[in-house]
PDB file of C-alpha atoms in Angstrom:
ATOM      1  CA  ILE A   1      -9.529 -13.532  24.821  1.00 90.00           C
ATOM      2  CA  VAL A   2     -12.255 -15.671  23.258  1.00 91.00           C
ATOM      3  CA  TYR A   3     -14.201 -18.219  25.306  1.00 91.00           C
ATOM      4  CA  PRO A   4     -16.326 -20.162  22.764  1.00 91.00           C
ATOM      5  CA  LYS A   5     -18.412 -21.788  25.524  1.00 89.00           C
ATOM      6  CA  GLY A   6     -18.366 -18.829  27.907  1.00 90.00           C
ATOM      7  CA  ASP A   7     -16.146 -17.781  30.783  1.00 91.00           C
ATOM      8  CA  SER A   8     -16.932 -18.504  34.438  1.00 90.00           C
ATOM      9  CA  ARG A   9     -19.478 -15.629  34.579  1.00 89.00           C
ATOM     10  CA  ALA A  10     -21.408 -16.487  31.406  1.00 88.00           C
ATOM     11  CA  THR A  11     -24.970 -17.706  31.632  1.00 87.00           C
ATOM     12  CA  GLY A  12     -25.136 -20.994  29.779  1.00 84.00           C
ATOM     13  CA  GLU A  13     -22.635 -21.419  26.970  1.00 88.00           C
ATOM     14  CA  GLU A  14     -22.598 -17.837  25.696  1.00 93.00           C
ATOM     15  CA  LEU A  15     -19.648 -16.678  23.605  1.00 94.00           C
ATOM     16  CA  SER A  16     -17.438 -14.487  25.850  1.00 94.00           C
ATOM     17  CA  LEU A  17     -15.031 -11.865  24.436  1.00 94.00           C
ATOM     18  CA  PHE A  18     -12.466  -9.759  26.301  1.00 91.00           C
ATOM     19  CA  LEU A  19      -9.684  -7.285  25.565  1.00 87.00           C
ATOM     20  CA  CYS A  20      -6.657  -8.302  27.621  1.00 83.00           C
ATOM     21  CA  LEU A  21      -3.791  -6.134  28.880  1.00 77.00           C
ATOM     22  CA  GLU A  22      -0.259  -7.444  28.530  1.00 76.00           C
ATOM     23  CA  ASN A  23       2.495  -6.395  30.930  1.00 69.00           C
ATOM     24  CA  CYS A  24       0.260  -4.515  33.406  1.00 67.00           C
ATOM     25  CA  SER A  25       3.196  -4.034  35.768  1.00 68.00           C
ATOM     26  CA  SER A  26       4.628  -1.420  33.378  1.00 68.00           C
ATOM     27  CA  LEU A  27       1.788   0.978  34.306  1.00 70.00           C
ATOM     28  CA  GLN A  28       3.469   1.600  37.686  1.00 73.00           C
ATOM     29  CA  GLY A  29       0.553   3.334  39.395  1.00 71.00           C
ATOM     30  CA  ARG A  30      -0.799   5.043  36.287  1.00 73.00           C
ATOM     31  CA  LYS A  31      -4.306   4.476  34.948  1.00 76.00           C
ATOM     32  CA  LEU A  32      -5.062   3.061  31.509  1.00 78.00           C
ATOM     33  CA  TYR A  33      -8.141   4.313  29.675  1.00 83.00           C
ATOM     34  CA  ALA A  34      -9.268   2.653  26.469  1.00 83.00           C
ATOM     35  CA  GLU A  35     -11.915   3.121  23.814  1.00 87.00           C
ATOM     36  CA  TYR A  36     -12.408  -0.041  21.806  1.00 89.00           C
ATOM     37  CA  LYS A  37     -14.828  -2.276  19.977  1.00 92.00           C
ATOM     38  CA  LEU A  38     -14.960  -6.074  19.765  1.00 94.00           C
ATOM     39  CA  CYS A  39     -16.798  -7.490  16.785  1.00 95.00           C
ATOM     40  CA  VAL A  40     -17.751 -10.933  15.463  1.00 96.00           C
ATOM     41  CA  LYS A  41     -17.755 -10.715  11.679  1.00 95.00           C
ATOM     42  CA  ASN A  42     -20.676 -11.993   9.650  1.00 95.00           C
ATOM     43  CA  GLN A  43     -18.910 -13.778   6.794  1.00 95.00           C
ATOM     44  CA  LEU A  44     -21.961 -13.650   4.495  1.00 94.00           C
ATOM     45  CA  ASN A  45     -22.825  -9.937   4.645  1.00 92.00           C
ATOM     46  CA  ASP A  46     -22.256  -6.765   6.685  1.00 90.00           C
ATOM     47  CA  ASN A  47     -24.536  -7.687   9.602  1.00 90.00           C
ATOM     48  CA  HIS A  48     -21.683  -7.947  12.100  1.00 93.00           C
ATOM     49  CA  ARG A  49     -22.209  -8.170  15.858  1.00 92.00           C
ATOM     50  CA  GLY A  50     -20.185  -5.728  17.957  1.00 93.00           C
ATOM     51  CA  CYS A  51     -19.981  -4.105  21.362  1.00 90.00           C
ATOM     52  CA  GLU A  52     -17.997  -1.018  22.276  1.00 89.00           C
ATOM     53  CA  ALA A  53     -16.482   0.156  25.536  1.00 85.00           C
ATOM     54  CA  TYR A  54     -15.025   3.318  27.030  1.00 81.00           C
ATOM     55  CA  ILE A  55     -13.346   2.106  30.190  1.00 78.00           C
ATOM     56  CA  ARG A  56     -10.659   2.693  32.756  1.00 77.00           C
ATOM     57  CA  PHE A  57      -8.877  -0.525  33.549  1.00 71.00           C
ATOM     58  CA  PRO A  58      -8.839  -0.835  37.349  1.00 65.00           C
ATOM     59  CA  ALA A  59      -5.459  -1.787  38.839  1.00 63.00           C
ATOM     60  CA  SER A  60      -6.761  -5.235  39.748  1.00 66.00           C
ATOM     61  CA  THR A  61      -8.210  -5.982  36.291  1.00 72.00           C
ATOM     62  CA  THR A  62      -6.208  -7.230  33.316  1.00 76.00           C
ATOM     63  CA  SER A  63      -9.131  -7.787  30.938  1.00 81.00           C
ATOM     64  CA  TRP A  64     -12.455  -6.160  30.118  1.00 84.00           C
ATOM     65  CA  GLY A  65     -15.266  -7.375  27.930  1.00 89.00           C
ATOM     66  CA  TRP A  66     -18.496  -9.300  27.787  1.00 91.00           C
ATOM     67  CA  SER A  67     -19.284 -12.680  29.367  1.00 93.00           C
ATOM     68  CA  ASN A  68     -22.547 -12.913  27.415  1.00 94.00           C
ATOM     69  CA  PHE A  69     -21.476 -11.498  24.056  1.00 94.00           C
ATOM     70  CA  MET A  70     -23.546 -13.830  21.867  1.00 94.00           C
ATOM     71  CA  SER A  71     -25.836 -16.796  22.428  1.00 93.00           C
ATOM     72  CA  PRO A  72     -24.883 -20.240  21.102  1.00 92.00           C
ATOM     73  CA  LYS A  73     -28.071 -20.240  19.010  1.00 93.00           C
ATOM     74  CA  GLN A  74     -27.113 -17.006  17.211  1.00 93.00           C
ATOM     75  CA  LEU A  75     -23.485 -18.062  16.866  1.00 92.00           C
ATOM     76  CA  ARG A  76     -24.266 -21.461  15.306  1.00 92.00           C
ATOM     77  CA  ASP A  77     -27.164 -20.338  13.090  1.00 94.00           C
ATOM     78  CA  SER A  78     -25.745 -20.942   9.591  1.00 93.00           C
ATOM     79  CA  SER A  79     -28.009 -18.267   8.072  1.00 93.00           C
ATOM     80  CA  LYS A  80     -26.309 -15.631  10.279  1.00 92.00           C
ATOM     81  CA  GLY A  81     -22.853 -16.342   8.790  1.00 95.00           C
ATOM     82  CA  PHE A  82     -20.799 -15.973  11.962  1.00 96.00           C
ATOM     83  CA  ILE A  83     -19.167 -19.391  11.562  1.00 95.00           C
ATOM     84  CA  GLU A  84     -18.147 -20.435   8.048  1.00 94.00           C
ATOM     85  CA  ASN A  85     -15.887 -23.430   7.304  1.00 94.00           C
ATOM     86  CA  ASP A  86     -15.326 -23.867  11.067  1.00 94.00           C
ATOM     87  CA  THR A  87     -13.955 -20.299  11.254  1.00 95.00           C
ATOM     88  CA  LEU A  88     -15.064 -17.491  13.581  1.00 95.00           C
ATOM     89  CA  ILE A  89     -13.570 -14.047  12.876  1.00 95.00           C
ATOM     90  CA  VAL A  90     -13.215 -11.693  15.844  1.00 95.00           C
ATOM     91  CA  VAL A  91     -11.947  -8.155  15.271  1.00 95.00           C
ATOM     92  CA  ALA A  92     -10.675  -5.836  18.002  1.00 93.00           C
ATOM     93  CA  THR A  93     -10.607  -2.160  17.043  1.00 93.00           C
ATOM     94  CA  ILE A  94      -8.728   0.011  19.509  1.00 89.00           C
ATOM     95  CA  ARG A  95      -9.557   3.652  18.835  1.00 85.00           C
ATOM     96  CA  ARG A  96      -7.799   5.458  21.655  1.00 80.00           C
ATOM     97  CA  VAL A  97      -5.625   4.628  24.637  1.00 79.00           C
ATOM     98  CA  CYS A  98      -4.595   7.033  27.370  1.00 78.00           C
ATOM     99  CA  VAL A  99      -2.112   6.213  30.145  1.00 76.00           C
ATOM    100  CA  THR A 100      -1.941   8.849  32.865  1.00 73.00           C
ATOM    101  CA  LYS A 101      -1.784   9.495  36.577  1.00 71.00           C
ATOM    102  CA  PHE A 102      -4.705  11.917  36.201  1.00 66.00           C
ATOM    103  CA  PRO A 103      -8.321  11.482  34.991  1.00 62.00           C
ATOM    104  CA  CYS A 104      -8.520  11.212  31.220  1.00 61.00           C
ATOM    105  CA  GLU A 105     -11.163  13.300  29.436  1.00 58.00           C
ATOM    106  CA  MET A 106     -11.101  11.131  26.311  1.00 52.00           C
ATOM    107  CA  LEU A 107     -13.954   9.027  27.690  1.00 49.00           C
ATOM    108  CA  THR A 108     -16.436  11.902  27.771  1.00 50.00           C
ATOM    109  CA  ARG A 109     -16.820  12.110  23.980  1.00 48.00           C
ATOM    110  CA  PRO A 110     -17.394   8.670  22.420  1.00 49.00           C
ATOM    111  CA  SER A 111     -16.211   8.467  18.824  1.00 48.00           C
ATOM    112  CA  LEU A 112     -16.881   4.862  17.856  1.00 46.00           C
ATOM    113  CA  PRO A 113     -19.331   4.468  14.964  1.00 47.00           C
TER     114      PRO A 113
END
């Protein structure tokens, strides 16, 4: 989920980014662990802006991410290259997912670059 002017928890009009779970009811009491990265692509060079997470989605939560991912100043600065031709590119890289009734050890050894 992308909130260009921030979600309800953002300070100011920060760009907010979240990974969202679909069909959470199918977990049926199991826990979902995920290792992922959300990235805003710099369209001019390789100076992308990304954040990574190793999380267990609580039963009451259907999304996880960052309310204050990037400031409006950084986002709109044309020299940074995040917005080109009115286009913002957001990439979600999901490295590992584990669905289990038991604790998942995958989160103890981060592997994201």
